Amino acid sequence: MLLRHTSKEVKEREGLTINPAKTCQPIGAMYAALGIHGCLPHSHGSQGCCSYHRSTLTRHYKEPVMAATSSFTEGASVFGGQANLLAAIDTIFSVYEPDIIAVHSTCLSETIGDDLQQITRKANDDGKIPEGKRVIFASTPSFIGSHVTGYANMVTGIAQQFAVSTGAKKNQINIVAGWMEPSDMREIKRLAKELGVKIVLFPDTSDVLDAPQTGKHEFYPKGGTTIPELESIGDSLHSIALGSISAEPAAIALEKKCKVPFETLEVPIGLTATDRFIMSLSEIGGVTVPDEITADRGRLVDVIADMEQYLYGKRVALFGDPDQLVPLTEFLLDLNMKPVQIVSGTPGQRFEKTMREILDARSPETKFKNGIGADMFLLHQWMKNEPVDLLIGNTYGKYMARDEDVPFIRFGFPILDRIGHSYFPNVGYSGGLRLVEKILTALLDRQDRDALEEKFELVM
Amino acid sequence: MGTNTHFPDPSVVREELIQKYPAKVAKKRAKSIIINDPQIIPEVQANVRTVPGIITQRGCSYAGCKGVVLGPTRDIVNIVHGPIGCSFYAWMTRRNQTRTESLTDANYIPYCFSTDMQEENVVFGGEKKLKQAIQEAYDLFHPKSIAIFSTCPVGLIGDDVHAASREMREKFGDCNVFGFSCEGYRGVSQSAGHHIANNGVFKHMVGRDNTPSEGKFKLNLLGEYNIGGDAFEIERIFEKAGLTLISSFSGNSTIKQLENSHTADLNVIQCHRSINYMGDMMETKYGIPWMKVSFVGAESSAKSLRKIAEYFDDDALRAQVEAVIAEEMPRVKAVIDEILPRTTGKTAMLFVGGSRAHHYQDLFTELGMTTVAAGYEFAHRDDYEGRDVLPTIKIDADSKNIEELKVLPDPELYNPRKTEAELEALKEKGLEINGYSGMMQQMTKKSLVVDDLSHYESEKLIEIYKPDIFCAGIKEKYVVQKMGVPLKQLHSYDYGGPYTGFEGAVNFYKDIDRMVNNPVWKLIKAPWQKKVATNGVSKGLEASYVTQ
């Protein structure tokens, strides 16, 4: 047994987190900043933060992940990191020539009280920011929230610091991307194009973290939301935030600054969340849904109907991030499955309330916990007490899956041991189809593996 | 591509590497970019601060302490005191393999423990939560040891992890709790964390168990972390040669082994950078000499085994070692003979770690390949130039912050295993007793040595030298490969290995052959793109801002 010290007996813990179902804010900020074209993320803290975040993102995407660091030493930690950040800005613009530096803070710089707004203003006053270049920032203390919070904070920083209201409205709709993969962002753009609605998607990591092999390393890949696009979001007709935790704060900031009205939806994972997204985008954009999209939807429903016997009643344990877990839970319920155990390390009462509403209506017996104490150790204990048929979560789940001999689907962040998430979306109807295919393959492979010889089926 | 005679002029290369930097940065970097001369080894600036904004390979002190040195010991519960990230990122990502004797033996390596510090803990102090976490770990697991690792905010708010550890240790009575002040901002790289870890293991573990160990030729293997099973292969060879491994520091190790390690008669050091402090301290306190070895490369492994036999000065051991080498070498030779025609004459660059950039040159030599440029990520001058330069190294403010333990001979346990005269005689036979001659003496004249290579410099070097393979870590992997050059990860081995010993050499030869001769590198251009290329093959090796 890999996790041989995990006992069945659940005891309340107050001090110790074991096998977390979250990580810290700055990595989310780094990921979000990679979704801006020509942007170099910058970690204002010790070298280790930047190194760990780059390593984790690199392992997840198998792609270059460029970011710089303020390289704090003990001196900087005592006297403040202003000198380090000013020096970093100078070095970065000279050597790496980005259009934008997106600075995020760390637990170290937050604890000593470095004020990123003041330091970046000073950089500007001191002439360290070349003409036409930008330095933006987000405060991302690691001791609050999770990586999802950090993503939200950076996206909010992007909206606040780029959006301009010219007074002339543009016939376009903002889509604030919640934490999703490059493949998902590409799919959102494809769906909007198919609908015939002009959108600005931000951030957008497609063509950044799924770059082709060309024999040339593009330090700033061709993808990412551009500065003119980001400046234009203040003139858009409307915003749709995909994800109440990771995307909505940016939409709120934009409404405050530029009076762009917004609506918050879930990340369109699964059938009904995609339905809501398509309805909303078509209504706001004033278009009718084309037949192609309706047919895509029909194909997904068709597969669910055809294979319902294999899905019905299957007990699923899940762990991951709020804006994925909410629509995924809903989708599993639509599939007639039973999401029975769910944890997320990301805190938040709103997330808890949304989950409880969904579960109370359709699966009141489900165990759900988020925030402090909601870790994979607890989930594993639940699984030991009430076995499940399927586990869905990031790569770390493979240890529990192996120990408990449960089929496992990789979903979420980080996925360190498989490819696919960068290239094949989970959102939209095609993403739903992919998820159903994965679920069925996992379950049916298990049925094949375990079937007695006389019960081994050719046709399923 | 590349034999010695086709090297670009290294002084021109150096100018090229630094010309884009702001003047002050260029001046600083120039001191870390050195043209090698193995006869008169020039000084390399190393173990100094990275310029802020430079994209560096380096990590932090915590990574060196918890991630590197303490991580591989399987039965310690390692609790990281801080916000969640630090523990999360070090969770199994270093591939320290471990093998318990039974299915019920303690193994906490697959677990991640953290106090998950929240804002109120930063504001009002986190010691209470830390003690609570230690109590909970004790209640849940009853481990023999719990180690506490401080992250950046812990040092700043003044949580005393040592006092908390002491209090809990006394409270439990049967669990050794100890702490490490390895905040990420200490020192200039992982290196500070290695030193802090050495101090802690020496103070809190080594020497706690005086049970006399069995075996005629007893040794510890220092600076071997069992990545990809490296330690397993060395263990196999030791056993075959009749050597008794008391403890490894720290791959595949247990608390008991570390606590009993002072009963060994020799410390062999693999990774000099991360563990040399331990060698020195154990020599002073217990009289155990240390010797630099390397089990990376078949020839190096044979050489190291012979050195160990020479140290123990026993004819039966010498004979056994020769028998092992004679038995192992034929299969190694069969593989290298087959591969050599495909790798000979190719070039490599190694920018990694604090010892690996040296060790792996032996494997490339065995493959008939030339190392045209190399450097470390977090080494000190002695790892480049040899330990003779130690007295001349200036201790700067960043190093001063790292505690130097005052070690004295143990009144009861100090027992010099060899006399001064015996040690001198061994040194004369070429054994690196309490010594290390560094990387540069082995590298060719006019090869390039670069410390703490930046991302910008790496792309420039690749563009200029067009090496056949580049060795570094995960952050560099896909950048370099996007340029059409295969990158071998020498931290994680691209999830392969082992690379030590005889079996490891065979694995490495095969991996490098596969990588440098992989057809995928010829598939980069689509057929319709090849029409415009001069020779129908991708010219590759471009970095966007280098060519702009």
Short mmCIF file of N, CA and C in Angstrom, two decimals, chain A residues 63-192:
data_model
loop_
_atom_site.label_atom_id
_atom_site.label_comp_id
_atom_site.label_asym_id
_atom_site.label_seq_id
_atom_site.Cartn_x
_atom_site.Cartn_y
_atom_site.Cartn_z
N GLU A 63 5.47 22.17 -21.59
CA GLU A 63 5.73 23.34 -22.43
C GLU A 63 6.64 24.29 -21.67
N PRO A 64 7.35 25.18 -22.38
CA PRO A 64 8.12 26.21 -21.68
C PRO A 64 7.18 27.08 -20.84
N VAL A 65 7.59 27.38 -19.63
CA VAL A 65 6.84 28.33 -18.79
C VAL A 65 7.85 29.36 -18.32
N MET A 66 7.75 30.54 -18.89
CA MET A 66 8.72 31.58 -18.59
C MET A 66 8.20 32.49 -17.48
N ALA A 67 9.03 32.77 -16.50
CA ALA A 67 8.68 33.71 -15.45
C ALA A 67 9.96 34.12 -14.74
N ALA A 68 9.95 35.32 -14.20
CA ALA A 68 11.13 35.82 -13.50
C ALA A 68 10.84 35.96 -12.02
N THR A 69 11.88 36.21 -11.25
CA THR A 69 11.74 36.31 -9.80
C THR A 69 12.54 37.48 -9.24
N SER A 70 12.08 37.99 -8.10
CA SER A 70 12.82 39.06 -7.42
C SER A 70 14.00 38.53 -6.62
N SER A 71 14.16 37.21 -6.57
CA SER A 71 15.31 36.59 -5.89
C SER A 71 15.62 37.23 -4.54
N PHE A 72 14.64 37.18 -3.66
CA PHE A 72 14.84 37.72 -2.30
C PHE A 72 15.97 36.99 -1.58
N THR A 73 16.77 37.74 -0.86
CA THR A 73 17.70 37.14 0.10
C THR A 73 17.27 37.64 1.47
N GLU A 74 18.05 37.27 2.48
CA GLU A 74 17.67 37.67 3.84
C GLU A 74 17.62 39.20 3.98
N GLY A 75 18.56 39.86 3.32
CA GLY A 75 18.59 41.32 3.38
C GLY A 75 17.31 41.93 2.86
N ALA A 76 16.85 41.45 1.70
CA ALA A 76 15.62 41.97 1.11
C ALA A 76 14.44 41.70 2.02
N SER A 77 14.49 40.55 2.71
CA SER A 77 13.38 40.18 3.58
C SER A 77 13.32 41.10 4.79
N VAL A 78 14.46 41.62 5.17
CA VAL A 78 14.50 42.51 6.34
C VAL A 78 14.19 43.96 5.92
N PHE A 79 14.83 44.38 4.82
CA PHE A 79 14.72 45.79 4.43
C PHE A 79 13.63 46.07 3.41
N GLY A 80 12.93 45.04 2.97
CA GLY A 80 11.88 45.24 1.97
C GLY A 80 12.40 44.91 0.58
N GLY A 81 11.48 44.56 -0.27
CA GLY A 81 11.87 44.05 -1.58
C GLY A 81 11.82 45.07 -2.70
N GLN A 82 11.67 46.35 -2.35
CA GLN A 82 11.55 47.37 -3.40
C GLN A 82 12.76 47.38 -4.32
N ALA A 83 13.95 47.38 -3.73
CA ALA A 83 15.16 47.45 -4.56
C ALA A 83 15.23 46.25 -5.50
N ASN A 84 14.85 45.09 -4.99
CA ASN A 84 14.87 43.89 -5.84
C ASN A 84 13.90 44.00 -7.01
N LEU A 85 12.71 44.51 -6.72
CA LEU A 85 11.72 44.58 -7.80
C LEU A 85 12.11 45.63 -8.83
N LEU A 86 12.64 46.75 -8.37
CA LEU A 86 13.07 47.78 -9.32
C LEU A 86 14.20 47.26 -10.20
N ALA A 87 15.14 46.57 -9.57
CA ALA A 87 16.26 45.99 -10.34
C ALA A 87 15.73 44.95 -11.33
N ALA A 88 14.75 44.17 -10.87
CA ALA A 88 14.19 43.12 -11.73
C ALA A 88 13.51 43.73 -12.96
N ILE A 89 12.76 44.79 -12.73
CA ILE A 89 12.05 45.42 -13.85
C ILE A 89 13.05 45.92 -14.89
N ASP A 90 14.12 46.51 -14.41
CA ASP A 90 15.18 47.02 -15.28
C ASP A 90 15.80 45.87 -16.10
N THR A 91 16.17 44.82 -15.39
CA THR A 91 16.81 43.68 -16.04
C THR A 91 15.88 43.03 -17.06
N ILE A 92 14.64 42.84 -16.66
CA ILE A 92 13.68 42.14 -17.54
C ILE A 92 13.45 42.91 -18.84
N PHE A 93 13.21 44.22 -18.72
CA PHE A 93 12.96 44.97 -19.96
C PHE A 93 14.20 45.01 -20.85
N SER A 94 15.40 45.01 -20.24
CA SER A 94 16.62 45.01 -21.06
C SER A 94 16.84 43.67 -21.74
N VAL A 95 16.65 42.60 -20.99
CA VAL A 95 17.09 41.30 -21.48
C VAL A 95 15.97 40.54 -22.18
N TYR A 96 14.79 40.50 -21.56
CA TYR A 96 13.73 39.64 -22.08
C TYR A 96 12.66 40.39 -22.87
N GLU A 97 12.72 41.71 -22.84
CA GLU A 97 11.90 42.57 -23.70
C GLU A 97 10.42 42.21 -23.80
N PRO A 98 9.74 42.02 -22.69
CA PRO A 98 8.29 41.77 -22.79
C PRO A 98 7.55 43.08 -23.06
N ASP A 99 6.28 42.95 -23.48
CA ASP A 99 5.44 44.15 -23.55
C ASP A 99 4.91 44.48 -22.16
N ILE A 100 4.72 43.41 -21.39
CA ILE A 100 4.10 43.56 -20.07
C ILE A 100 4.86 42.70 -19.06
N ILE A 101 5.05 43.25 -17.86
CA ILE A 101 5.47 42.41 -16.74
C ILE A 101 4.28 42.33 -15.80
N ALA A 102 3.89 41.12 -15.45
CA ALA A 102 2.77 40.94 -14.51
C ALA A 102 3.34 40.44 -13.19
N VAL A 103 3.41 41.33 -12.22
CA VAL A 103 4.03 41.00 -10.93
C VAL A 103 2.97 40.44 -9.98
N HIS A 104 3.28 39.33 -9.35
CA HIS A 104 2.42 38.88 -8.25
C HIS A 104 3.25 38.76 -6.98
N SER A 105 2.59 38.90 -5.85
CA SER A 105 3.32 38.85 -4.59
C SER A 105 3.35 37.40 -4.08
N THR A 106 4.00 37.20 -2.95
CA THR A 106 4.13 35.87 -2.33
C THR A 106 3.89 36.04 -0.84
N CYS A 107 3.91 34.94 -0.11
CA CYS A 107 3.71 35.07 1.34
C CYS A 107 4.83 35.91 1.96
N LEU A 108 6.03 35.78 1.38
CA LEU A 108 7.17 36.52 1.92
C LEU A 108 6.97 38.03 1.75
N SER A 109 6.72 38.47 0.52
CA SER A 109 6.61 39.92 0.31
C SER A 109 5.36 40.48 0.98
N GLU A 110 4.30 39.66 1.09
CA GLU A 110 3.10 40.14 1.78
C GLU A 110 3.34 40.28 3.28
N THR A 111 4.11 39.34 3.84
CA THR A 111 4.37 39.40 5.29
C THR A 111 5.19 40.62 5.65
N ILE A 112 6.15 40.97 4.78
CA ILE A 112 6.95 42.15 5.11
C ILE A 112 6.26 43.44 4.70
N GLY A 113 5.16 43.30 3.96
CA GLY A 113 4.34 44.48 3.67
C GLY A 113 4.73 45.26 2.42
N ASP A 114 5.43 44.63 1.48
CA ASP A 114 5.73 45.32 0.22
C ASP A 114 4.43 45.71 -0.48
N ASP A 115 4.38 46.96 -0.95
CA ASP A 115 3.19 47.45 -1.63
C ASP A 115 3.49 47.49 -3.14
N LEU A 116 2.90 46.55 -3.86
CA LEU A 116 3.23 46.44 -5.29
C LEU A 116 2.79 47.67 -6.08
N GLN A 117 1.67 48.25 -5.68
CA GLN A 117 1.19 49.44 -6.39
C GLN A 117 2.20 50.57 -6.25
N GLN A 118 2.69 50.75 -5.03
CA GLN A 118 3.64 51.83 -4.79
C GLN A 118 4.96 51.57 -5.52
N ILE A 119 5.42 50.31 -5.48
CA ILE A 119 6.71 50.02 -6.12
C ILE A 119 6.63 50.14 -7.65
N THR A 120 5.52 49.66 -8.21
CA THR A 120 5.42 49.78 -9.67
C THR A 120 5.25 51.24 -10.09
N ARG A 121 4.59 52.01 -9.24
CA ARG A 121 4.47 53.44 -9.55
C ARG A 121 5.86 54.09 -9.51
N LYS A 122 6.63 53.69 -8.54
CA LYS A 122 7.98 54.24 -8.43
C LYS A 122 8.83 53.83 -9.66
N ALA A 123 8.64 52.60 -10.10
CA ALA A 123 9.37 52.15 -11.28
C ALA A 123 9.03 53.05 -12.46
N ASN A 124 7.77 53.40 -12.56
CA ASN A 124 7.32 54.28 -13.63
C ASN A 124 7.92 55.67 -13.47
N ASP A 125 7.85 56.21 -12.24
CA ASP A 125 8.39 57.55 -11.97
C ASP A 125 9.89 57.61 -12.24
N ASP A 126 10.58 56.50 -11.93
CA ASP A 126 12.04 56.46 -12.11
C ASP A 126 12.44 56.20 -13.56
N GLY A 127 11.46 56.06 -14.42
CA GLY A 127 11.76 55.83 -15.84
C GLY A 127 12.26 54.43 -16.14
N LYS A 128 11.90 53.48 -15.30
CA LYS A 128 12.37 52.11 -15.53
C LYS A 128 11.45 51.34 -16.48
N ILE A 129 10.30 51.91 -16.79
CA ILE A 129 9.38 51.22 -17.69
C ILE A 129 9.44 51.92 -19.05
N PRO A 130 9.97 51.23 -20.05
CA PRO A 130 10.11 51.86 -21.37
C PRO A 130 8.77 52.28 -21.95
N GLU A 131 8.82 53.27 -22.80
CA GLU A 131 7.64 53.81 -23.49
C GLU A 131 6.80 52.67 -24.09
N GLY A 132 5.52 52.70 -23.82
CA GLY A 132 4.64 51.69 -24.44
C GLY A 132 4.61 50.36 -23.72
N LYS A 133 5.44 50.20 -22.71
CA LYS A 133 5.46 48.93 -21.97
C LYS A 133 4.64 49.09 -20.70
N ARG A 134 4.24 47.98 -20.14
CA ARG A 134 3.38 48.03 -18.95
C ARG A 134 3.90 47.12 -17.84
N VAL A 135 3.70 47.56 -16.61
CA VAL A 135 3.91 46.66 -15.47
C VAL A 135 2.59 46.61 -14.71
N ILE A 136 1.99 45.43 -14.61
CA ILE A 136 0.76 45.30 -13.84
C ILE A 136 1.06 44.41 -12.63
N PHE A 137 0.14 44.36 -11.71
CA PHE A 137 0.42 43.61 -10.48
C PHE A 137 -0.86 43.04 -9.88
N ALA A 138 -0.67 42.06 -9.02
CA ALA A 138 -1.77 41.52 -8.23
C ALA A 138 -1.21 41.04 -6.90
N SER A 139 -1.97 41.29 -5.86
CA SER A 139 -1.57 40.85 -4.53
C SER A 139 -2.08 39.42 -4.34
N THR A 140 -1.15 38.50 -4.10
CA THR A 140 -1.54 37.08 -4.02
C THR A 140 -0.91 36.39 -2.82
N PRO A 141 -1.29 36.80 -1.60
CA PRO A 141 -0.70 36.18 -0.41
C PRO A 141 -1.05 34.69 -0.32
N SER A 142 -0.03 33.88 -0.14
CA SER A 142 -0.22 32.42 -0.17
C SER A 142 -1.00 31.90 1.02
N PHE A 143 -1.12 32.73 2.06
CA PHE A 143 -1.80 32.26 3.28
C PHE A 143 -3.29 32.57 3.27
N ILE A 144 -3.81 33.00 2.11
CA ILE A 144 -5.26 33.22 1.97
C ILE A 144 -5.72 32.42 0.76
N GLY A 145 -6.86 31.77 0.88
CA GLY A 145 -7.46 31.11 -0.28
C GLY A 145 -6.62 29.98 -0.82
N SER A 146 -6.51 29.91 -2.15
CA SER A 146 -5.77 28.83 -2.79
C SER A 146 -5.24 29.32 -4.14
N HIS A 147 -4.71 28.40 -4.92
CA HIS A 147 -4.25 28.75 -6.26
C HIS A 147 -5.36 29.37 -7.10
N VAL A 148 -6.59 28.98 -6.81
CA VAL A 148 -7.73 29.52 -7.55
C VAL A 148 -7.91 31.01 -7.22
N THR A 149 -7.73 31.36 -5.95
CA THR A 149 -7.83 32.75 -5.52
C THR A 149 -6.76 33.59 -6.22
N GLY A 150 -5.56 33.01 -6.34
CA GLY A 150 -4.46 33.73 -6.99
C GLY A 150 -4.76 33.99 -8.45
N TYR A 151 -5.36 33.00 -9.09
CA TYR A 151 -5.77 33.17 -10.48
C TYR A 151 -6.77 34.32 -10.58
N ALA A 152 -7.78 34.26 -9.71
CA ALA A 152 -8.82 35.29 -9.72
C ALA A 152 -8.23 36.67 -9.48
N ASN A 153 -7.28 36.76 -8.55
CA ASN A 153 -6.69 38.06 -8.24
C ASN A 153 -5.90 38.62 -9.42
N MET A 154 -5.18 37.76 -10.12
CA MET A 154 -4.43 38.26 -11.27
C MET A 154 -5.36 38.66 -12.40
N VAL A 155 -6.42 37.86 -12.63
CA VAL A 155 -7.36 38.21 -13.70
C VAL A 155 -8.05 39.54 -13.36
N THR A 156 -8.35 39.72 -12.09
CA THR A 156 -8.94 40.99 -11.66
C THR A 156 -7.97 42.14 -11.90
N GLY A 157 -6.70 41.91 -11.57
CA GLY A 157 -5.66 42.92 -11.81
C GLY A 157 -5.58 43.28 -13.28
N ILE A 158 -5.67 42.27 -14.13
CA ILE A 158 -5.62 42.48 -15.58
C ILE A 158 -6.78 43.38 -16.01
N ALA A 159 -7.98 43.02 -15.54
CA ALA A 159 -9.17 43.79 -15.93
C ALA A 159 -9.06 45.23 -15.44
N GLN A 160 -8.71 45.38 -14.17
CA GLN A 160 -8.64 46.72 -13.59
C GLN A 160 -7.58 47.60 -14.27
N GLN A 161 -6.45 46.98 -14.55
CA GLN A 161 -5.32 47.80 -14.97
C GLN A 161 -5.23 48.02 -16.48
N PHE A 162 -5.98 47.23 -17.25
CA PHE A 162 -5.95 47.45 -18.70
C PHE A 162 -7.20 48.14 -19.23
N ALA A 163 -8.34 47.82 -18.62
CA ALA A 163 -9.61 48.28 -19.21
C ALA A 163 -9.67 49.80 -19.27
N VAL A 164 -10.13 50.29 -20.42
CA VAL A 164 -10.32 51.73 -20.61
C VAL A 164 -11.74 51.92 -21.10
N SER A 165 -12.40 52.93 -20.59
CA SER A 165 -13.73 53.23 -21.07
C SER A 165 -13.64 54.48 -21.94
N THR A 166 -13.82 54.30 -23.25
CA THR A 166 -13.68 55.46 -24.15
C THR A 166 -15.00 56.19 -24.32
N GLY A 167 -16.07 55.58 -23.85
CA GLY A 167 -17.39 56.20 -24.05
C GLY A 167 -18.09 55.63 -25.27
N ALA A 168 -17.33 55.10 -26.20
CA ALA A 168 -17.94 54.49 -27.41
C ALA A 168 -18.00 52.98 -27.21
N LYS A 169 -19.20 52.46 -27.16
CA LYS A 169 -19.37 51.02 -26.94
C LYS A 169 -18.92 50.23 -28.15
N LYS A 170 -18.39 49.08 -27.88
CA LYS A 170 -17.97 48.17 -28.96
C LYS A 170 -18.91 46.99 -29.00
N ASN A 171 -19.20 46.53 -30.18
CA ASN A 171 -20.11 45.40 -30.32
C ASN A 171 -19.37 44.08 -30.04
N GLN A 172 -19.04 43.90 -28.80
CA GLN A 172 -18.34 42.67 -28.41
C GLN A 172 -18.68 42.32 -26.97
N ILE A 173 -18.49 41.07 -26.65
CA ILE A 173 -18.80 40.58 -25.30
C ILE A 173 -17.53 40.04 -24.67
N ASN A 174 -17.29 40.43 -23.43
CA ASN A 174 -16.14 39.88 -22.72
C ASN A 174 -16.48 38.51 -22.16
N ILE A 175 -15.56 37.60 -22.33
CA ILE A 175 -15.70 36.35 -21.57
C ILE A 175 -14.49 36.23 -20.66
N VAL A 176 -14.78 36.30 -19.37
CA VAL A 176 -13.70 36.15 -18.40
C VAL A 176 -13.53 34.65 -18.17
N ALA A 177 -12.36 34.15 -18.58
CA ALA A 177 -12.13 32.71 -18.47
C ALA A 177 -11.83 32.37 -17.02
N GLY A 178 -12.62 31.47 -16.45
CA GLY A 178 -12.25 30.90 -15.17
C GLY A 178 -11.08 29.98 -15.41
N TRP A 179 -10.54 29.40 -14.34
CA TRP A 179 -9.38 28.51 -14.51
C TRP A 179 -9.76 27.34 -15.41
N MET A 180 -9.22 27.32 -16.58
CA MET A 180 -9.44 26.19 -17.48
C MET A 180 -8.20 26.01 -18.35
N GLU A 181 -8.22 24.93 -19.11
CA GLU A 181 -7.04 24.59 -19.91
C GLU A 181 -7.02 25.37 -21.22
N PRO A 182 -5.85 25.43 -21.86
CA PRO A 182 -5.78 26.07 -23.18
C PRO A 182 -6.79 25.47 -24.15
N SER A 183 -6.97 24.15 -24.05
CA SER A 183 -7.91 23.48 -24.95
C SER A 183 -9.33 24.00 -24.71
N ASP A 184 -9.66 24.25 -23.44
CA ASP A 184 -10.99 24.75 -23.11
C ASP A 184 -11.18 26.17 -23.65
N MET A 185 -10.13 26.97 -23.52
CA MET A 185 -10.23 28.35 -23.99
C MET A 185 -10.39 28.38 -25.52
N ARG A 186 -9.67 27.50 -26.17
CA ARG A 186 -9.80 27.38 -27.63
C ARG A 186 -11.24 26.99 -28.01
N GLU A 187 -11.81 26.09 -27.22
CA GLU A 187 -13.17 25.62 -27.50
C GLU A 187 -14.20 26.73 -27.28
N ILE A 188 -13.98 27.52 -26.22
CA ILE A 188 -14.89 28.65 -25.97
C ILE A 188 -14.86 29.61 -27.16
N LYS A 189 -13.68 29.88 -27.67
CA LYS A 189 -13.56 30.79 -28.83
C LYS A 189 -14.25 30.18 -30.06
N ARG A 190 -14.07 28.86 -30.21
CA ARG A 190 -14.68 28.20 -31.36
C ARG A 190 -16.21 28.28 -31.29
N LEU A 191 -16.73 28.04 -30.08
CA LEU A 191 -18.19 28.08 -29.90
C LEU A 191 -18.73 29.48 -30.19
N ALA A 192 -18.03 30.50 -29.72
CA ALA A 192 -18.48 31.88 -29.94
C ALA A 192 -18.46 32.20 -31.43
#
